Amino acid sequence: MKRVIAMLLTGAMVMSLAACGSTDTTSAETADTKETASQSTAAAQNTDSTGAADGEVVEITVQSWQYALGNYKGFSEDSELTQAIADEFNATHPGIHATVTIMRQEDHYNALKVDFAAGSAPDVIGIAPGADLEQYKSQLAPMADYASAEWGENWQDQFTDASFTTITLSGDEIYAFPSAMSASGTIWYNNKLMTENGVAAFPATWEELTQAAQTLRGAKQIPLMFGGKDNWQNYDMFIAILATVNKDLCNDVFSLDAEWTESDVVKAFSYYQKLFTDGIVQDGALSTTIYNEGYSQWKDDDGNSTIPMIFNGSWDLGSLKAENSFYENFSSNDIKVATLPSIEGKEGAVLTAPDVAWGINAASPNQEAAWEFVKWMCYDMQQSVVDGLGFFSVLKEAPSPTVDLTADYKAAYDTISAAAASDQTVGFRSSFYTKINDELFDQLQLLGTGAATPEEAAAAMAEAAAGISK
């Protein structure tokens, strides 16, 4: 696994908005498609590999959320991004015409519920691996046969193990293909602000983190900015803590192969609660969303940073690109990245997982053409993934970035990649089971307010897990 992750991380990791879609709903399509005859055996029978008759253009629809498409080739605005994706796919796939639609993540999933019921769901669907994929997999087409036909029976050897961790948890089929990865569970810090307010070096241990928080509070500074109102921030924090305490147990409880009442789980709940009782996170953390309440203080539009630390992930690497108008001002703060401080001598863990995958509507009459889009996003476009500085590659033989990186970008990237290449990593950012996710969020909120003890939280999680059939 260490070798696999190290190879994975030869691609660049950068900014995208974690678990937060754009406020706009836009669609784009291009009319400039060319008629062509396939050169395959199917062409001899007047059909191409998509099943279209000779000269016919197959129309497919693609729907996802902004985050899923990343910062493709430097485009970040929804309309520009969508148009660029559609234009390039259509230009390189004569015989297929894709209409791409992106929207807020919650709107995307709400639309899917209605469209699947009405029989009008898109041909290609952006889907988050894990619980969301589990919810929709009965309406998605199995994809392993497409991959075998494309790359041979050993096709999975071309992809990193971590990129399929949350896709293969159910163990019965491949219902989606990942196109991009990220790493989370890290702390980013304004080293200039830290040192100016009495913290000479980033804390190496949890005890030092507690002391640093008190020092910063004494200097009238916010300590660690944490979006405690966001489910994904809570999951990232707890999983990082539990994986630091006991990585193997972390894997086992989330896959329901161990009991949530294990002593190390209780210990992890205790450390999560210490974030609040020991004043490590800011006051009012449970009512704070990281976007944009937290980020507006971490970095405003002019690159001004007014908080010393923020719980963050690899998606923020994009803020260290030289072409950003705010970069010079922001980088003057000496921005750095670290893993969680060690807990009882154990090094902080990071979370590496696919952020987005692509599925094919099982009821689509154009599944072959839909597969061409999935393959394009998840395999053909991996150089653009790493060069677009939106995610990092799902391929073992990941392409290296062909764009220039700033010194502080590279330093942050090296820190994250070294941590992800270590033994202290897990391949998921939430549970495979919606019931576990819902109960975990509730219990973490109760811990944060002091309304539950770590033992009570563990017992509640065990009860939730007991009602799930694997």
Short mmCIF file of C-alpha atoms in Angstrom, two decimals:
data_model
loop_
_atom_site.label_atom_id
_atom_site.label_comp_id
_atom_site.label_asym_id
_atom_site.label_seq_id
_atom_site.Cartn_x
_atom_site.Cartn_y
_atom_site.Cartn_z
CA MET A 1 0.00 0.00 0.00
CA LYS A 2 2.82 2.41 0.81
CA ARG A 3 4.31 1.92 -2.66
CA VAL A 4 0.90 2.32 -4.28
CA ILE A 5 0.13 5.56 -2.50
CA ALA A 6 3.59 6.92 -3.19
CA MET A 7 3.08 6.31 -6.90
CA LEU A 8 -0.37 7.81 -6.70
CA LEU A 9 1.00 10.99 -5.26
CA THR A 10 3.39 11.67 -8.06
CA GLY A 11 0.42 13.61 -9.45
CA ALA A 12 -0.22 17.11 -8.13
CA MET A 13 -2.88 17.80 -5.52
CA VAL A 14 -4.70 21.07 -5.37
CA MET A 15 -7.67 23.21 -4.70
CA SER A 16 -11.29 22.33 -5.04
CA LEU A 17 -14.21 23.07 -2.74
CA ALA A 18 -14.58 20.02 -0.53
CA ALA A 19 -18.17 18.86 -0.19
CA CYS A 20 -19.39 22.25 -1.40
CA GLY A 21 -20.87 22.90 -4.83
CA SER A 22 -21.28 26.09 -6.77
CA THR A 23 -24.36 28.23 -6.31
CA ASP A 24 -25.02 28.33 -10.05
CA THR A 25 -26.72 25.77 -12.25
CA THR A 26 -25.29 25.79 -15.76
CA SER A 27 -25.22 23.53 -18.76
CA ALA A 28 -23.14 23.58 -21.89
CA GLU A 29 -23.13 21.71 -25.14
CA THR A 30 -21.36 22.04 -28.42
CA ALA A 31 -22.95 21.63 -31.81
CA ASP A 32 -19.69 21.23 -33.71
CA THR A 33 -19.49 17.44 -34.01
CA LYS A 34 -18.14 15.54 -36.99
CA GLU A 35 -19.56 12.52 -38.69
CA THR A 36 -17.16 9.64 -38.85
CA ALA A 37 -17.02 5.92 -39.52
CA SER A 38 -15.48 3.64 -36.92
CA GLN A 39 -12.27 1.81 -37.79
CA SER A 40 -13.25 -1.17 -35.66
CA THR A 41 -14.95 -4.40 -36.61
CA ALA A 42 -18.23 -2.75 -35.77
CA ALA A 43 -17.54 -0.22 -38.51
CA ALA A 44 -17.58 -2.96 -41.07
CA GLN A 45 -21.13 -3.63 -39.98
CA ASN A 46 -22.04 0.07 -40.34
CA THR A 47 -21.89 0.70 -36.60
CA ASP A 48 -19.18 2.23 -34.43
CA SER A 49 -18.06 1.20 -30.92
CA THR A 50 -20.91 3.20 -29.36
CA GLY A 51 -23.55 1.22 -31.21
CA ALA A 52 -24.44 4.11 -33.55
CA ALA A 53 -25.13 3.57 -37.21
CA ASP A 54 -22.49 4.80 -39.64
CA GLY A 55 -22.51 8.61 -39.66
CA GLU A 56 -24.97 8.89 -36.77
CA VAL A 57 -24.14 11.03 -33.72
CA VAL A 58 -25.07 9.49 -30.37
CA GLU A 59 -26.38 12.02 -27.87
CA ILE A 60 -25.54 11.52 -24.19
CA THR A 61 -26.28 13.61 -21.13
CA VAL A 62 -23.84 14.07 -18.23
CA GLN A 63 -24.77 15.51 -14.84
CA SER A 64 -22.65 16.20 -11.77
CA TRP A 65 -21.64 18.91 -9.34
CA GLN A 66 -18.91 21.53 -9.79
CA TYR A 67 -16.44 19.93 -7.44
CA ALA A 68 -16.53 16.74 -9.52
CA LEU A 69 -15.11 18.49 -12.54
CA GLY A 70 -12.26 20.17 -10.69
CA ASN A 71 -10.22 23.11 -11.92
CA TYR A 72 -9.98 21.66 -15.40
CA LYS A 73 -7.22 23.30 -17.46
CA GLY A 74 -7.32 26.44 -15.36
CA PHE A 75 -11.08 27.02 -15.65
CA SER A 76 -12.84 27.58 -12.35
CA GLU A 77 -16.09 29.36 -13.28
CA ASP A 78 -18.94 26.89 -13.71
CA SER A 79 -19.98 28.01 -17.19
CA GLU A 80 -16.42 28.13 -18.53
CA LEU A 81 -15.53 24.82 -16.91
CA THR A 82 -18.57 23.01 -18.25
CA GLN A 83 -18.13 24.40 -21.73
CA ALA A 84 -14.45 23.39 -21.78
CA ILE A 85 -15.23 19.82 -20.68
CA ALA A 86 -18.02 19.43 -23.26
CA ASP A 87 -16.01 21.05 -26.05
CA GLU A 88 -12.95 18.84 -25.61
CA PHE A 89 -14.87 15.60 -25.23
CA ASN A 90 -17.02 16.29 -28.26
CA ALA A 91 -14.05 17.40 -30.35
CA THR A 92 -12.12 14.22 -29.56
CA HIS A 93 -15.07 11.82 -29.84
CA PRO A 94 -16.70 12.21 -33.25
CA GLY A 95 -19.86 10.20 -33.28
CA ILE A 96 -20.76 11.18 -29.71
CA HIS A 97 -22.19 14.49 -28.51
CA ALA A 98 -22.25 15.10 -24.75
CA THR A 99 -24.40 17.70 -23.06
CA VAL A 100 -22.89 18.42 -19.64
CA THR A 101 -24.83 19.93 -16.74
CA ILE A 102 -23.41 20.90 -13.36
CA MET A 103 -25.19 22.18 -10.28
CA ARG A 104 -24.90 22.36 -6.51
CA GLN A 105 -24.15 18.97 -5.00
CA GLU A 106 -27.39 18.76 -3.02
CA ASP A 107 -29.37 19.86 -6.08
CA HIS A 108 -27.63 17.17 -8.13
CA TYR A 109 -28.70 14.40 -5.77
CA ASN A 110 -32.22 15.79 -5.35
CA ALA A 111 -32.58 15.88 -9.13
CA LEU A 112 -31.39 12.28 -9.41
CA LYS A 113 -34.14 11.10 -7.07
CA VAL A 114 -36.80 12.71 -9.23
CA ASP A 115 -35.23 11.80 -12.58
CA PHE A 116 -34.62 8.14 -11.75
CA ALA A 117 -38.26 7.82 -10.64
CA ALA A 118 -39.39 9.48 -13.85
CA GLY A 119 -37.09 7.45 -16.07
CA SER A 120 -35.26 10.57 -17.25
CA ALA A 121 -31.96 10.32 -15.39
CA PRO A 122 -28.76 11.31 -17.27
CA ASP A 123 -26.66 8.75 -19.12
CA VAL A 124 -23.52 9.58 -17.06
CA ILE A 125 -23.76 10.51 -13.41
CA GLY A 126 -21.22 12.00 -11.04
CA ILE A 127 -21.40 10.10 -7.76
CA ALA A 128 -19.50 10.30 -4.47
CA PRO A 129 -17.99 6.90 -3.56
CA GLY A 130 -19.30 5.46 -0.32
CA ALA A 131 -22.82 5.94 1.01
CA ASP A 132 -24.05 7.89 -2.03
CA LEU A 133 -22.82 5.19 -4.40
CA GLU A 134 -24.40 2.52 -2.23
CA GLN A 135 -27.72 4.37 -2.39
CA TYR A 136 -27.78 4.57 -6.19
CA LYS A 137 -25.87 1.49 -7.28
CA SER A 138 -29.04 -0.52 -8.05
CA GLN A 139 -29.75 2.02 -10.79
CA LEU A 140 -26.24 2.00 -12.24
CA ALA A 141 -24.75 -0.35 -14.82
CA PRO A 142 -21.92 -2.74 -13.81
CA MET A 143 -18.71 -1.49 -15.42
CA ALA A 144 -16.07 -4.19 -14.97
CA ASP A 145 -16.84 -5.76 -18.35
CA TYR A 146 -16.30 -2.42 -20.08
CA ALA A 147 -12.94 -2.07 -18.33
CA SER A 148 -11.89 -5.62 -19.20
CA ALA A 149 -12.74 -5.08 -22.84
CA GLU A 150 -10.76 -1.85 -22.81
CA TRP A 151 -7.64 -2.83 -20.85
CA GLY A 152 -7.77 -6.61 -20.33
CA GLU A 153 -8.63 -8.80 -17.35
CA ASN A 154 -5.95 -7.22 -15.14
CA TRP A 155 -7.23 -3.68 -15.72
CA GLN A 156 -7.28 -2.87 -12.00
CA ASP A 157 -3.49 -3.08 -11.91
CA GLN A 158 -3.44 0.30 -13.64
CA PHE A 159 -5.32 2.02 -10.80
CA THR A 160 -4.26 2.64 -7.21
CA ASP A 161 -5.85 0.49 -4.53
CA ALA A 162 -6.97 3.57 -2.59
CA SER A 163 -8.91 4.91 -5.57
CA PHE A 164 -11.29 1.93 -5.42
CA THR A 165 -11.49 1.43 -1.63
CA THR A 166 -14.90 3.04 -1.18
CA ILE A 167 -16.16 1.82 -4.55
CA THR A 168 -15.65 -1.90 -3.88
CA LEU A 169 -16.79 -2.02 -0.25
CA SER A 170 -20.01 -3.82 -1.13
CA GLY A 171 -17.88 -6.42 -2.85
CA ASP A 172 -20.27 -7.39 -5.61
CA GLU A 173 -19.49 -5.17 -8.61
CA ILE A 174 -17.85 -2.02 -9.95
CA TYR A 175 -20.68 0.50 -10.31
CA ALA A 176 -18.52 3.59 -10.73
CA PHE A 177 -15.05 4.66 -11.80
CA PRO A 178 -13.00 7.22 -9.85
CA SER A 179 -11.46 10.18 -11.64
CA ALA A 180 -9.79 12.21 -8.90
CA MET A 181 -8.32 11.87 -5.41
CA SER A 182 -7.59 14.16 -2.45
CA ALA A 183 -6.01 13.97 0.99
CA SER A 184 -7.66 15.37 4.10
CA GLY A 185 -7.26 15.49 7.86
CA THR A 186 -4.40 18.01 7.79
CA ILE A 187 -3.88 21.34 9.53
CA TRP A 188 -2.77 24.34 7.53
CA TYR A 189 -1.18 27.18 9.44
CA ASN A 190 -0.13 30.79 9.05
CA ASN A 191 3.41 30.48 10.38
CA LYS A 192 3.91 34.25 10.51
CA LEU A 193 0.82 34.74 12.65
CA MET A 194 1.73 31.77 14.83
CA THR A 195 5.23 33.02 15.65
CA GLU A 196 4.07 36.61 16.14
CA ASN A 197 1.66 35.35 18.80
CA GLY A 198 4.00 33.17 20.80
CA VAL A 199 3.93 29.75 19.08
CA ALA A 200 7.46 29.23 17.78
CA ALA A 201 6.83 25.89 16.03
CA PHE A 202 3.85 23.84 15.01
CA PRO A 203 2.85 21.48 17.86
CA ALA A 204 4.33 18.00 17.60
CA THR A 205 2.05 16.39 20.19
CA TRP A 206 -1.55 16.74 21.28
CA GLU A 207 -0.38 18.25 24.56
CA GLU A 208 1.60 20.87 22.66
CA LEU A 209 -1.47 21.56 20.50
CA THR A 210 -3.49 22.24 23.64
CA GLN A 211 -0.80 24.59 24.95
CA ALA A 212 -0.52 26.37 21.59
CA ALA A 213 -4.29 26.93 21.55
CA GLN A 214 -4.16 28.50 24.99
CA THR A 215 -1.23 30.70 23.95
CA LEU A 216 -3.12 31.91 20.90
CA ARG A 217 -6.25 32.54 22.92
CA GLY A 218 -4.19 34.57 25.36
CA ALA A 219 -3.03 36.68 22.43
CA LYS A 220 -6.71 37.23 21.42
CA GLN A 221 -6.34 34.93 18.41
CA ILE A 222 -8.67 32.21 17.21
CA PRO A 223 -6.92 28.84 17.81
CA LEU A 224 -7.81 26.06 15.31
CA MET A 225 -10.58 26.99 12.85
CA PHE A 226 -12.95 24.02 12.51
CA GLY A 227 -16.24 23.78 10.62
CA GLY A 228 -18.13 21.85 13.25
CA LYS A 229 -21.47 22.47 11.55
CA ASP A 230 -20.33 20.54 8.47
CA ASN A 231 -20.79 16.78 8.49
CA TRP A 232 -17.69 16.22 6.33
CA GLN A 233 -15.44 18.27 8.64
CA ASN A 234 -16.62 16.20 11.59
CA TYR A 235 -16.04 12.93 9.74
CA ASP A 236 -12.56 14.01 8.61
CA MET A 237 -11.59 15.07 12.13
CA PHE A 238 -12.88 11.98 13.92
CA ILE A 239 -11.52 9.51 11.37
CA ALA A 240 -8.12 11.22 11.45
CA ILE A 241 -8.10 11.00 15.26
CA LEU A 242 -9.24 7.36 15.36
CA ALA A 243 -6.77 6.36 12.62
CA THR A 244 -3.99 8.06 14.59
CA VAL A 245 -4.98 6.14 17.72
CA ASN A 246 -5.48 2.79 15.94
CA LYS A 247 -5.55 2.67 12.15
CA ASP A 248 -6.51 -1.00 11.85
CA LEU A 249 -9.40 -0.59 14.28
CA CYS A 250 -10.53 2.49 12.37
CA ASN A 251 -10.78 0.42 9.19
CA ASP A 252 -12.57 -2.39 11.01
CA VAL A 253 -15.26 -0.39 12.82
CA PHE A 254 -16.23 1.48 9.66
CA SER A 255 -16.49 -1.80 7.74
CA LEU A 256 -18.44 -3.31 10.70
CA ASP A 257 -15.73 -5.89 11.38
CA ALA A 258 -15.11 -4.60 14.93
CA GLU A 259 -17.20 -3.21 17.75
CA TRP A 260 -17.67 0.52 18.22
CA THR A 261 -17.35 -0.02 21.96
CA GLU A 262 -13.65 -0.97 21.70
CA SER A 263 -11.52 1.02 24.15
CA ASP A 264 -9.57 2.80 21.41
CA VAL A 265 -12.80 4.01 19.83
CA VAL A 266 -13.82 5.45 23.19
CA LYS A 267 -10.38 7.05 23.41
CA ALA A 268 -10.81 8.65 19.98
CA PHE A 269 -14.19 10.06 21.04
CA SER A 270 -12.48 11.43 24.13
CA TYR A 271 -9.84 13.23 22.07
CA TYR A 272 -12.52 14.63 19.78
CA GLN A 273 -14.30 16.01 22.84
CA LYS A 274 -11.04 17.56 24.06
CA LEU A 275 -11.09 19.80 20.99
CA PHE A 276 -13.93 21.65 22.72
CA THR A 277 -13.30 21.14 26.42
CA ASP A 278 -9.63 22.14 26.10
CA GLY A 279 -10.34 25.11 23.85
CA ILE A 280 -8.38 23.78 20.87
CA VAL A 281 -11.02 24.78 18.30
CA GLN A 282 -12.66 28.20 18.16
CA ASP A 283 -15.64 29.17 20.29
CA GLY A 284 -18.85 28.48 18.40
CA ALA A 285 -17.20 25.84 16.23
CA LEU A 286 -20.35 23.71 16.12
CA SER A 287 -22.29 26.54 14.48
CA THR A 288 -19.53 27.35 11.96
CA THR A 289 -19.39 26.18 8.35
CA ILE A 290 -15.92 26.04 6.87
CA TYR A 291 -17.22 27.50 3.60
CA ASN A 292 -17.19 30.36 3.69
CA GLU A 293 -17.22 31.39 7.34
CA GLY A 294 -13.90 29.72 8.10
CA TYR A 295 -12.21 30.29 4.76
CA SER A 296 -13.11 33.98 4.59
CA GLN A 297 -10.86 34.44 7.61
CA TRP A 298 -8.20 31.99 6.47
CA LYS A 299 -7.88 33.83 3.17
CA ASP A 300 -10.02 36.66 1.85
CA ASP A 301 -10.18 37.81 -1.77
CA ASP A 302 -7.05 39.91 -1.31
CA GLY A 303 -5.05 37.13 0.35
CA ASN A 304 -5.33 38.51 3.88
CA SER A 305 -5.22 35.81 6.56
CA THR A 306 -6.40 36.51 10.10
CA ILE A 307 -6.41 33.05 11.71
CA PRO A 308 -3.37 30.96 12.71
CA MET A 309 -4.65 27.45 11.90
CA ILE A 310 -7.43 25.77 9.93
CA PHE A 311 -8.48 22.12 9.60
CA ASN A 312 -8.05 21.61 5.89
CA GLY A 313 -7.08 19.31 3.02
CA SER A 314 -5.14 19.02 -0.21
CA TRP A 315 -7.85 20.91 -2.13
CA ASP A 316 -6.42 24.16 -0.73
CA LEU A 317 -3.12 23.71 -2.54
CA GLY A 318 -4.59 25.77 -5.35
CA SER A 319 -4.31 28.84 -3.12
CA LEU A 320 -0.52 28.55 -3.47
CA LYS A 321 -0.48 28.96 -7.25
CA ALA A 322 1.56 31.93 -8.43
CA GLU A 323 -1.05 32.99 -10.99
CA ASN A 324 -3.59 33.78 -8.26
CA SER A 325 -4.04 37.53 -7.89
CA PHE A 326 -3.87 37.18 -4.12
CA TYR A 327 -0.87 34.84 -4.06
CA GLU A 328 1.88 37.32 -3.21
CA ASN A 329 -0.05 38.70 -0.23
CA PHE A 330 -1.23 35.30 0.98
CA SER A 331 2.16 33.61 0.63
CA SER A 332 3.82 36.37 2.67
CA ASN A 333 2.22 34.72 5.71
CA ASP A 334 4.55 31.71 5.30
CA ILE A 335 1.71 29.21 4.80
CA LYS A 336 2.58 25.64 5.84
CA VAL A 337 0.88 22.25 6.25
CA ALA A 338 1.12 19.56 8.94
CA THR A 339 -0.60 16.36 9.94
CA LEU A 340 -2.46 16.16 13.23
CA PRO A 341 -0.04 16.25 16.19
CA SER A 342 0.82 12.81 17.53
CA ILE A 343 -1.47 11.17 20.06
CA GLU A 344 0.26 9.13 22.74
CA GLY A 345 3.34 8.71 20.55
CA LYS A 346 1.46 7.76 17.38
CA GLU A 347 1.94 9.91 14.31
CA GLY A 348 -1.01 11.77 12.87
CA ALA A 349 -2.94 9.96 10.13
CA VAL A 350 -4.30 11.35 6.87
CA LEU A 351 -7.28 10.30 4.76
CA THR A 352 -6.81 9.51 1.08
CA ALA A 353 -9.89 8.69 -0.97
CA PRO A 354 -11.54 9.33 -4.34
CA ASP A 355 -13.61 12.48 -4.22
CA VAL A 356 -15.72 11.71 -7.22
CA ALA A 357 -16.58 8.76 -9.43
CA TRP A 358 -18.69 8.37 -12.55
CA GLY A 359 -21.52 5.92 -13.07
CA ILE A 360 -23.61 4.87 -16.06
CA ASN A 361 -27.39 4.86 -15.87
CA ALA A 362 -28.46 1.21 -16.14
CA ALA A 363 -31.55 2.28 -18.09
CA SER A 364 -29.58 4.33 -20.60
CA PRO A 365 -29.92 3.20 -24.22
CA ASN A 366 -26.47 4.67 -24.89
CA GLN A 367 -24.30 2.83 -22.39
CA GLU A 368 -21.38 2.26 -24.78
CA ALA A 369 -21.16 5.98 -25.53
CA ALA A 370 -21.55 6.74 -21.82
CA TRP A 371 -18.60 4.44 -21.10
CA GLU A 372 -16.49 6.47 -23.52
CA PHE A 373 -17.11 9.56 -21.40
CA VAL A 374 -16.32 7.70 -18.17
CA LYS A 375 -13.11 6.28 -19.63
CA TRP A 376 -12.13 9.73 -20.89
CA MET A 377 -12.55 11.33 -17.46
CA CYS A 378 -11.01 8.51 -15.44
CA TYR A 379 -8.13 7.44 -17.69
CA ASP A 380 -7.48 9.57 -20.76
CA MET A 381 -7.67 12.90 -18.92
CA GLN A 382 -5.37 12.13 -15.98
CA GLN A 383 -2.65 14.47 -17.26
CA SER A 384 -5.23 17.25 -17.26
CA VAL A 385 -6.29 16.24 -13.75
CA VAL A 386 -2.80 16.82 -12.36
CA ASP A 387 -2.05 19.84 -14.56
CA GLY A 388 -5.40 21.44 -13.86
CA LEU A 389 -4.41 21.53 -10.19
CA GLY A 390 -7.78 20.35 -9.00
CA PHE A 391 -7.06 16.82 -7.73
CA PHE A 392 -4.43 14.11 -8.05
CA SER A 393 -4.42 11.06 -10.24
CA VAL A 394 -6.12 7.69 -9.73
CA LEU A 395 -3.48 5.90 -11.82
CA LYS A 396 -0.49 4.03 -10.42
CA GLU A 397 1.61 5.35 -13.27
CA ALA A 398 0.41 8.86 -12.53
CA PRO A 399 1.62 11.56 -14.90
CA SER A 400 3.86 14.21 -13.37
CA PRO A 401 2.70 17.83 -13.48
CA THR A 402 3.86 19.71 -16.52
CA VAL A 403 3.12 23.10 -14.96
CA ASP A 404 5.39 25.19 -12.74
CA LEU A 405 4.88 24.96 -8.97
CA THR A 406 5.76 27.63 -6.43
CA ALA A 407 8.20 26.75 -3.64
CA ASP A 408 5.55 26.88 -0.94
CA TYR A 409 3.15 24.85 -3.07
CA LYS A 410 5.81 22.17 -3.50
CA ALA A 411 6.66 22.22 0.22
CA ALA A 412 2.99 21.73 1.17
CA TYR A 413 2.58 19.05 -1.49
CA ASP A 414 5.68 17.21 -0.23
CA THR A 415 4.37 17.25 3.35
CA ILE A 416 0.99 15.85 2.33
CA SER A 417 2.38 13.27 -0.07
CA ALA A 418 4.91 12.01 2.49
CA ALA A 419 2.14 11.57 5.05
CA ALA A 420 -0.12 9.83 2.54
CA ALA A 421 2.73 7.52 1.50
CA SER A 422 3.29 6.48 5.11
CA ASP A 423 1.59 3.65 6.97
CA GLN A 424 -0.64 6.18 8.73
CA THR A 425 -3.39 6.54 6.18
CA VAL A 426 -6.93 5.29 5.61
CA GLY A 427 -8.81 5.18 2.32
CA PHE A 428 -12.15 6.75 3.18
CA ARG A 429 -13.68 9.95 4.55
CA SER A 430 -17.02 8.67 5.77
CA SER A 431 -18.86 5.43 6.33
CA PHE A 432 -20.20 3.25 3.55
CA TYR A 433 -23.49 3.19 5.47
CA THR A 434 -25.76 6.23 5.69
CA LYS A 435 -27.05 5.15 9.10
CA ILE A 436 -23.51 5.13 10.50
CA ASN A 437 -22.78 8.56 9.04
CA ASP A 438 -25.96 10.06 10.46
CA GLU A 439 -25.42 8.61 13.93
CA LEU A 440 -21.74 9.57 13.96
CA PHE A 441 -22.52 13.20 13.13
CA ASP A 442 -25.17 13.31 15.87
CA GLN A 443 -22.83 11.82 18.46
CA LEU A 444 -19.97 14.15 17.56
CA GLN A 445 -22.31 17.12 17.99
CA LEU A 446 -23.35 15.80 21.40
CA LEU A 447 -19.72 15.33 22.40
CA GLY A 448 -18.92 18.87 21.32
CA THR A 449 -21.66 20.32 23.51
CA GLY A 450 -20.87 18.05 26.44
CA ALA A 451 -24.29 16.36 26.17
CA ALA A 452 -22.73 12.90 25.79
CA THR A 453 -19.73 11.10 27.18
CA PRO A 454 -17.28 9.17 24.97
CA GLU A 455 -18.68 5.93 26.39
CA GLU A 456 -22.23 6.96 25.55
CA ALA A 457 -21.23 7.95 22.02
CA ALA A 458 -19.56 4.57 21.50
CA ALA A 459 -22.62 2.72 22.78
CA ALA A 460 -24.90 4.70 20.46
CA MET A 461 -22.68 3.90 17.50
CA ALA A 462 -22.70 0.21 18.41
CA GLU A 463 -26.51 0.27 18.50
CA ALA A 464 -26.66 1.92 15.08
CA ALA A 465 -24.21 -0.60 13.63
CA ALA A 466 -26.17 -3.53 15.06
CA GLY A 467 -29.13 -2.66 12.86
CA ILE A 468 -27.17 -2.88 9.59
CA SER A 469 -26.91 -5.97 7.42
CA LYS A 470 -23.56 -6.17 5.66
#
